[in-house]
Coordinates of C-alpha atoms in Angstrom, one line a residue:
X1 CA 164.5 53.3 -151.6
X2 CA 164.5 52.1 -147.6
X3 CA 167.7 52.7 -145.6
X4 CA 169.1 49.3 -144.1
X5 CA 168.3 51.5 -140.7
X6 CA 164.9 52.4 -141.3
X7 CA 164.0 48.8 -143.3
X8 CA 165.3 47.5 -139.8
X9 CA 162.8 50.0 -138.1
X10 CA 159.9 48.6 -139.5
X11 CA 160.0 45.5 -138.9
X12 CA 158.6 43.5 -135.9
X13 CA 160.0 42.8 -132.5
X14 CA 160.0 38.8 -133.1
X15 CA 161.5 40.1 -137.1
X16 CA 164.5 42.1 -135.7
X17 CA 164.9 39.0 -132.8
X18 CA 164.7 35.9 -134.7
X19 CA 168.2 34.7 -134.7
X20 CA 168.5 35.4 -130.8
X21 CA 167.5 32.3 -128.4
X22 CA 164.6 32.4 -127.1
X23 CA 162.4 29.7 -124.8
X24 CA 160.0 27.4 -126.3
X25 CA 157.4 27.9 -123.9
X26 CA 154.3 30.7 -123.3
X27 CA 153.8 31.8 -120.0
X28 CA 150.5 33.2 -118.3
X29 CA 151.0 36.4 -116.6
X30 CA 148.3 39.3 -115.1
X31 CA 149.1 42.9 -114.9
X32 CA 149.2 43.3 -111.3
X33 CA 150.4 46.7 -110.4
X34 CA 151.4 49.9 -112.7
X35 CA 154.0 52.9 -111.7
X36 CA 154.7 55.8 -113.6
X37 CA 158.2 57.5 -113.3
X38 CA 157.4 60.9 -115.0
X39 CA 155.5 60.9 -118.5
X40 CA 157.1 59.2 -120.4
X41 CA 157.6 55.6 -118.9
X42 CA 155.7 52.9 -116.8
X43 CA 157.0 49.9 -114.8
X44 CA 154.9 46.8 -114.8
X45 CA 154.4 44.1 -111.9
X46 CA 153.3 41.0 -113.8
X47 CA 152.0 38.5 -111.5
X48 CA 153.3 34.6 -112.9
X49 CA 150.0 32.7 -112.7
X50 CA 152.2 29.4 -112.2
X51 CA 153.0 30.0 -108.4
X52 CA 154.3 26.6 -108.1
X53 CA 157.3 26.6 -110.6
X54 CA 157.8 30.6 -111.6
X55 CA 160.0 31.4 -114.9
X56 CA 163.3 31.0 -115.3
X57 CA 165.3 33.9 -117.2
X58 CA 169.0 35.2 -117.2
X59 CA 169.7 38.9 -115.6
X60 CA 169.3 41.2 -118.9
X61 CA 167.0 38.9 -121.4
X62 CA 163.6 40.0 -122.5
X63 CA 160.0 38.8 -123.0
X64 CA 158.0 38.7 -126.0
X65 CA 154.9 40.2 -124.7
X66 CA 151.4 39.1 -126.3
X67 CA 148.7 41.5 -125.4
X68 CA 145.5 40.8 -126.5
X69 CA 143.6 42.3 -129.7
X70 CA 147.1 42.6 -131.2
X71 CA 148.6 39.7 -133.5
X72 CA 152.4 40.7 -133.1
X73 CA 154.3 40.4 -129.8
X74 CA 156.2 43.3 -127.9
X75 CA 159.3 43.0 -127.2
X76 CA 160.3 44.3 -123.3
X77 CA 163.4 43.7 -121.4
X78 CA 162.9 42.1 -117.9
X79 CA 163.9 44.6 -115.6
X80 CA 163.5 42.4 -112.1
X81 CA 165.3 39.9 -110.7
X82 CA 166.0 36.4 -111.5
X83 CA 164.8 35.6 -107.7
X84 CA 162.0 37.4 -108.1
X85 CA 160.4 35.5 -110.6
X86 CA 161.0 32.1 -108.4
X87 CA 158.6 30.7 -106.0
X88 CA 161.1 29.4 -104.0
X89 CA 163.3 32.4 -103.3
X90 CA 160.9 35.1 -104.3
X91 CA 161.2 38.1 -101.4
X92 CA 157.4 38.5 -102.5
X93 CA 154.2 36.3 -101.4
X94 CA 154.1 35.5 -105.2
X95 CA 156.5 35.2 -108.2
X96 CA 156.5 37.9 -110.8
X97 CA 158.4 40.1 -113.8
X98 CA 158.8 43.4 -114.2
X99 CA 159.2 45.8 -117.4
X100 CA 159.9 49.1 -118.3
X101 CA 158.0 50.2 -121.1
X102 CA 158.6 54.0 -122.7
X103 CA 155.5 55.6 -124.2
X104 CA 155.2 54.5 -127.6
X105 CA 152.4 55.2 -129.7
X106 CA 153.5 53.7 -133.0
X107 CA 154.4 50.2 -131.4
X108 CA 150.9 48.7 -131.1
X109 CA 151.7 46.6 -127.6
X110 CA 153.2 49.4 -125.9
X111 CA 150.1 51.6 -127.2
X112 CA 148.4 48.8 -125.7
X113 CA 150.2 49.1 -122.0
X114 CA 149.6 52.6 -122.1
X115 CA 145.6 52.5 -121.9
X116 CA 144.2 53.6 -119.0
X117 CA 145.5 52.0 -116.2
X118 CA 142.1 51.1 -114.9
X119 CA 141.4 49.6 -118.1
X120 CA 144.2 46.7 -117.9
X121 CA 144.8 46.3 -114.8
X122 CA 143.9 42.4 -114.1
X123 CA 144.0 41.3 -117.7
X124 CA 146.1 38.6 -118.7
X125 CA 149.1 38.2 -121.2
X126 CA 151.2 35.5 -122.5
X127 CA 155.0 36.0 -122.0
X128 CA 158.0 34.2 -123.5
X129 CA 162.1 34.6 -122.5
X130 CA 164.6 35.2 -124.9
X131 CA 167.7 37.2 -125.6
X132 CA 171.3 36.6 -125.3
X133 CA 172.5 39.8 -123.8
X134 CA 172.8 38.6 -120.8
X135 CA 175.0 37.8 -117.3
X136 CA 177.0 35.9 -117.1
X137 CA 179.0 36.3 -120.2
X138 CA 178.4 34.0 -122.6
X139 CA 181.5 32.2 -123.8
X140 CA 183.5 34.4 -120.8
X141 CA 185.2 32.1 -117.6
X142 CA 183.7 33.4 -115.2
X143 CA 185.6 33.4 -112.4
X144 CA 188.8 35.2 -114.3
X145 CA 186.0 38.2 -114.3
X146 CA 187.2 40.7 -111.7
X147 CA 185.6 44.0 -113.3
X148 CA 182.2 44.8 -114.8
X149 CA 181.6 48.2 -115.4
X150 CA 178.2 49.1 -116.8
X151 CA 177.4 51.7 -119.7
X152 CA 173.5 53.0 -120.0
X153 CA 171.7 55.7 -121.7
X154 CA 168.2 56.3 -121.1
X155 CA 166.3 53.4 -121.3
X156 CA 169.0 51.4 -122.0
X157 CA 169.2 50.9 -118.1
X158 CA 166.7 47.9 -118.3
X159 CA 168.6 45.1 -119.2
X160 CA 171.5 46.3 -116.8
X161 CA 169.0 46.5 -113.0
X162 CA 168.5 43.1 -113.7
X163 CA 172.1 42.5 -114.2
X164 CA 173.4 43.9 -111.5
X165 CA 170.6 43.5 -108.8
X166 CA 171.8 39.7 -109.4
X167 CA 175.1 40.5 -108.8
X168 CA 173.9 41.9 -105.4
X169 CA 171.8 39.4 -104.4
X170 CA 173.7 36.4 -105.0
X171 CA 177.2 38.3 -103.9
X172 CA 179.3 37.3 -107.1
X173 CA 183.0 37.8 -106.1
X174 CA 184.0 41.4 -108.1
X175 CA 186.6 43.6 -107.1
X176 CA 184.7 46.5 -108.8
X177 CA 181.4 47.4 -110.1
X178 CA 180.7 50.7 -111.7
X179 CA 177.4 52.4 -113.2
X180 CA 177.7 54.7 -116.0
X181 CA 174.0 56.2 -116.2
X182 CA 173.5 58.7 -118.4
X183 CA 169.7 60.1 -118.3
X184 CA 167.5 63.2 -118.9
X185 CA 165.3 64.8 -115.9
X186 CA 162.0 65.8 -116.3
X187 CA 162.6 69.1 -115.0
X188 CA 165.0 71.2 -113.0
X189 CA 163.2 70.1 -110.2
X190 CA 163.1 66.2 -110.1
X191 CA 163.3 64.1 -107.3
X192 CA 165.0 61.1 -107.4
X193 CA 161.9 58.7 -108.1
X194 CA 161.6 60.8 -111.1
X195 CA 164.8 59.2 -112.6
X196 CA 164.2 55.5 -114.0
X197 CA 165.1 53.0 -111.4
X198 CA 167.3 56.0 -109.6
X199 CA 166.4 54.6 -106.0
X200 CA 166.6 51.1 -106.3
X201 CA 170.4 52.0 -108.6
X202 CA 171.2 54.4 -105.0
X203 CA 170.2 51.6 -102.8
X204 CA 172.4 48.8 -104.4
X205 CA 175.9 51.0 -104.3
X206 CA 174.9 52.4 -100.8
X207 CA 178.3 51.2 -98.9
X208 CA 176.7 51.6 -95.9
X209 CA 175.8 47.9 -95.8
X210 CA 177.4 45.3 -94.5
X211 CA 179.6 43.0 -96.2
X212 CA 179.8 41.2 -98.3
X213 CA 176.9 42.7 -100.5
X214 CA 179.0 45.5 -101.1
X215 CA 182.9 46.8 -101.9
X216 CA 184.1 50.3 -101.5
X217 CA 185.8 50.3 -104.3
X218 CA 182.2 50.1 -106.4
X219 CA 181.5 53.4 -108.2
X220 CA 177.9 55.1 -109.4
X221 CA 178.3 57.9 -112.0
X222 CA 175.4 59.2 -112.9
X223 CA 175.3 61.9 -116.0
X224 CA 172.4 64.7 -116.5
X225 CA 172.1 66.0 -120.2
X226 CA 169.6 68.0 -119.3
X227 CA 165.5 68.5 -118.9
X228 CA 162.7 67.4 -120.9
X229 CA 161.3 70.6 -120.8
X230 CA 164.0 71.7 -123.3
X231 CA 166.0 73.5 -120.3
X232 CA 169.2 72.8 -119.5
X233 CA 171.1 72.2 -116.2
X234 CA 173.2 74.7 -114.5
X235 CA 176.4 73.4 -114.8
X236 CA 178.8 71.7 -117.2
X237 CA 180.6 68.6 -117.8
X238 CA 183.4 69.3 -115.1
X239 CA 180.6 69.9 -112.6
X240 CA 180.7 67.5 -109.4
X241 CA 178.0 65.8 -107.5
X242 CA 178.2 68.1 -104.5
X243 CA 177.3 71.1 -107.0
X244 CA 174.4 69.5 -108.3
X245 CA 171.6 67.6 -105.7
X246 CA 168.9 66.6 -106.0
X247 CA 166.5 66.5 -103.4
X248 CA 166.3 63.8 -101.0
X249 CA 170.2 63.2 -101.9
X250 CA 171.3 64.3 -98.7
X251 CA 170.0 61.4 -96.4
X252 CA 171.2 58.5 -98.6
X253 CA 174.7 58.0 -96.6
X254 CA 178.1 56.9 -97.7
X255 CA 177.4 56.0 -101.3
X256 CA 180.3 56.0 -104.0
X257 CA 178.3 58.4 -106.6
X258 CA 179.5 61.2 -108.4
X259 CA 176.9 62.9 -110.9
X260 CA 177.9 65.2 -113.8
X261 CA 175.9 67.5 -116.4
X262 CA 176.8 66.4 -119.5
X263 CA 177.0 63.4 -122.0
X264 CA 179.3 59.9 -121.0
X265 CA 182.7 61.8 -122.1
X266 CA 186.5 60.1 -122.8
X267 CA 187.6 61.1 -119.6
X268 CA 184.3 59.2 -117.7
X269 CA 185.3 56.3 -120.1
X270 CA 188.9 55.7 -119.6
X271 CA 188.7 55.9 -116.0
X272 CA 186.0 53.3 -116.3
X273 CA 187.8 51.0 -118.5
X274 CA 191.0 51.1 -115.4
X275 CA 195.0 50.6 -116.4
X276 CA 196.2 47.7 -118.1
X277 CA 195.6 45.2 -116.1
X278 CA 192.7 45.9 -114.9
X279 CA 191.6 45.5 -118.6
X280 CA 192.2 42.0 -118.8
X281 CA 190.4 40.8 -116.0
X282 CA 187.3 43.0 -117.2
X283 CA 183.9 42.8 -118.7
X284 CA 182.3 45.7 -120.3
X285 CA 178.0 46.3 -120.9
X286 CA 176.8 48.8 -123.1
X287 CA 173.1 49.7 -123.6
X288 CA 171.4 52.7 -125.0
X289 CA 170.7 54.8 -127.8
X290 CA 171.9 53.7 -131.4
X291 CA 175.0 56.5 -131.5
X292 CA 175.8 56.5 -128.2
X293 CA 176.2 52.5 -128.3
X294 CA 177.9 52.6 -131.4
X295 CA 180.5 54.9 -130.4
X296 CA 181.2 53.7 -126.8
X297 CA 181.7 49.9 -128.3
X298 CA 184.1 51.1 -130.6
X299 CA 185.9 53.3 -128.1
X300 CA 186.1 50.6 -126.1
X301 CA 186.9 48.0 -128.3
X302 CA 189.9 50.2 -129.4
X303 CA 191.5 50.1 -126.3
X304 CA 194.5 48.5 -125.3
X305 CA 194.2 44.9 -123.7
X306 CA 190.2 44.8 -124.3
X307 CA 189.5 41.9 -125.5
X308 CA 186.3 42.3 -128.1
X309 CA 184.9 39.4 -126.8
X310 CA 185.0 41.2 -123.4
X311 CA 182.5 43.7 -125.0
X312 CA 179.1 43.2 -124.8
X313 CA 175.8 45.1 -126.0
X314 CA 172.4 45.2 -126.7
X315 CA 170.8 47.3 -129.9
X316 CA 166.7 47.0 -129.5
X317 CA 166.5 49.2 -132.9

């Protein structure tokens, strides 16, 4: 007999997502550019054919991706910009989406973006938006949110760059941001590109811009379990940042980052989640692998003067 888990697991992205919202219409896209960050993901540029209008999304929705030769879309969380994906505002001489998509040779669409990069480069997909994890809250007044603190593991970043490069760009008035990034590095020697979306993550709580992009009082955490390789860091969970660096650390400035080795533990938790009244005026993302979600929602949810509806996540399984 199936588990209710691995029943869930076998069926399709547009199965698992078909009570979520999700647009109407198909959009035309070309693979423009592709990245690798280490082995075991790849970022995609897709170029929006319609230059005129772009697509509209929210910060943290998704796409279902139709690649051809394969019936049944993907399902990839937009990991760009709102802006970027408008002609009007784009910082780029044309609009376009980005995803993050983590080797997968099971799921035939990401099997698909894994060819040879010479192989698709230039080819076309259809795209469609959807997904309800998103910013700003839904069913949350905005403007009594003060706090947002952000919770990823692994890949569970994606939804959240999009989420808070929108905060950055469009200078939504928070007292406080904070990161809480817990990854694996490819090996004791990583860089920072190495890490998923590490730079552009640096770059947006780097205080040594100007206001009003940015408030001292925002705070990175980042938290290394360990190495692919099977190796392990160094150091333990008490370890601070200045203990552990990686290279090219040292020339990013003032930035408000503080990385551990170790998991997302209670004491990273409660500081994140502030005193009591800090609570209420708070809003609280968590993305990432099925425990780790599981038992940070609940952590949170059982704290004092968290609201549940304050208490948001996404769970792609």
């Amino acid at each position: 007999m199936q588990t209710r888990s691995s029943t869930k697991a076998s069926l399709s992205h547009k199965e698992r997502t078909a009570t979520e919202p999700r647009s109407r219409d198909l959009h035309p896209v070309i693979v423009d550019s592709i990245m690798e960050v280490g082995d075991t993901i790849r970022t995609f540029r897709l170029a929006i054919e319609d230059r005129q209008n772009g697509i509209n999304f929210l910060p943290g929705q998704w796409l279902d991706v139709h690649v051809p030769g394969i019936e049944k879309a993907g399902g990839f969380t937009i990991t760009s910009s709102p802006r970027d994906a408008v002609a009007a505002t784009t910082r780029s001489s044309s609009p376009f989406l980005e995803l993050a998509v983590q080797r997968s040779p099971d799921n035939p669409p990401a099997a698909w973006l894994w060819q040879p990069t010479e192989t698709i480069l230039g080819s076309q997909l259809a795209v469609r938006v959807g997904g309800s994890f998103i910013w700003p809250p839904p069913g949350l007044d905005s403007e009594r949110i003060k706090r947002v603190v952000f919770i990823a593991g692994g890949v569970g970043i994606n939804p959240l760059i999009s989420m808070l490069s929108y905060i950055r760009e469009e200078n939504v008035p928070l007292d406080h941001v904070r990161l809480l990034y817990s990854t694996k590095l490819p090996s004791k020697t990583s860089t920072k590109s190495e890490v998923l979306f590490l730079p552009r993550i640096l770059d947006l709580f780097c205080t040594s811009k100007p206001p009003p992009r940015q408030n001292h009082r925002d705070r990175l955490e980042l938290f290394f379990t360990g190495t692919l390789d099977g190796s392990l860091l160094c150091c333990n969970e008490d370890v601070l940042f200045q203990s552990f660096v990686l290279p090219g650390f040292e020339s990013e400035g003032n930035l408000p980052v503080v990385a551990w080795g170790g998991r997302i533990n209670e004491h990273a938790l409660s500081s994140a989640v502030g005193n009591e009244k800090e609570r209420g005026s708070a809003v609280f993302y968590v993305c990432g692998p099925p425990d780790m979600t599981d038992s940070i929602v609940q952590y949170l949810k059982d704290r004092e003067n968290v609201a549940p509806e304050s208490v948001l996540c996404e769970k792609w399984w």
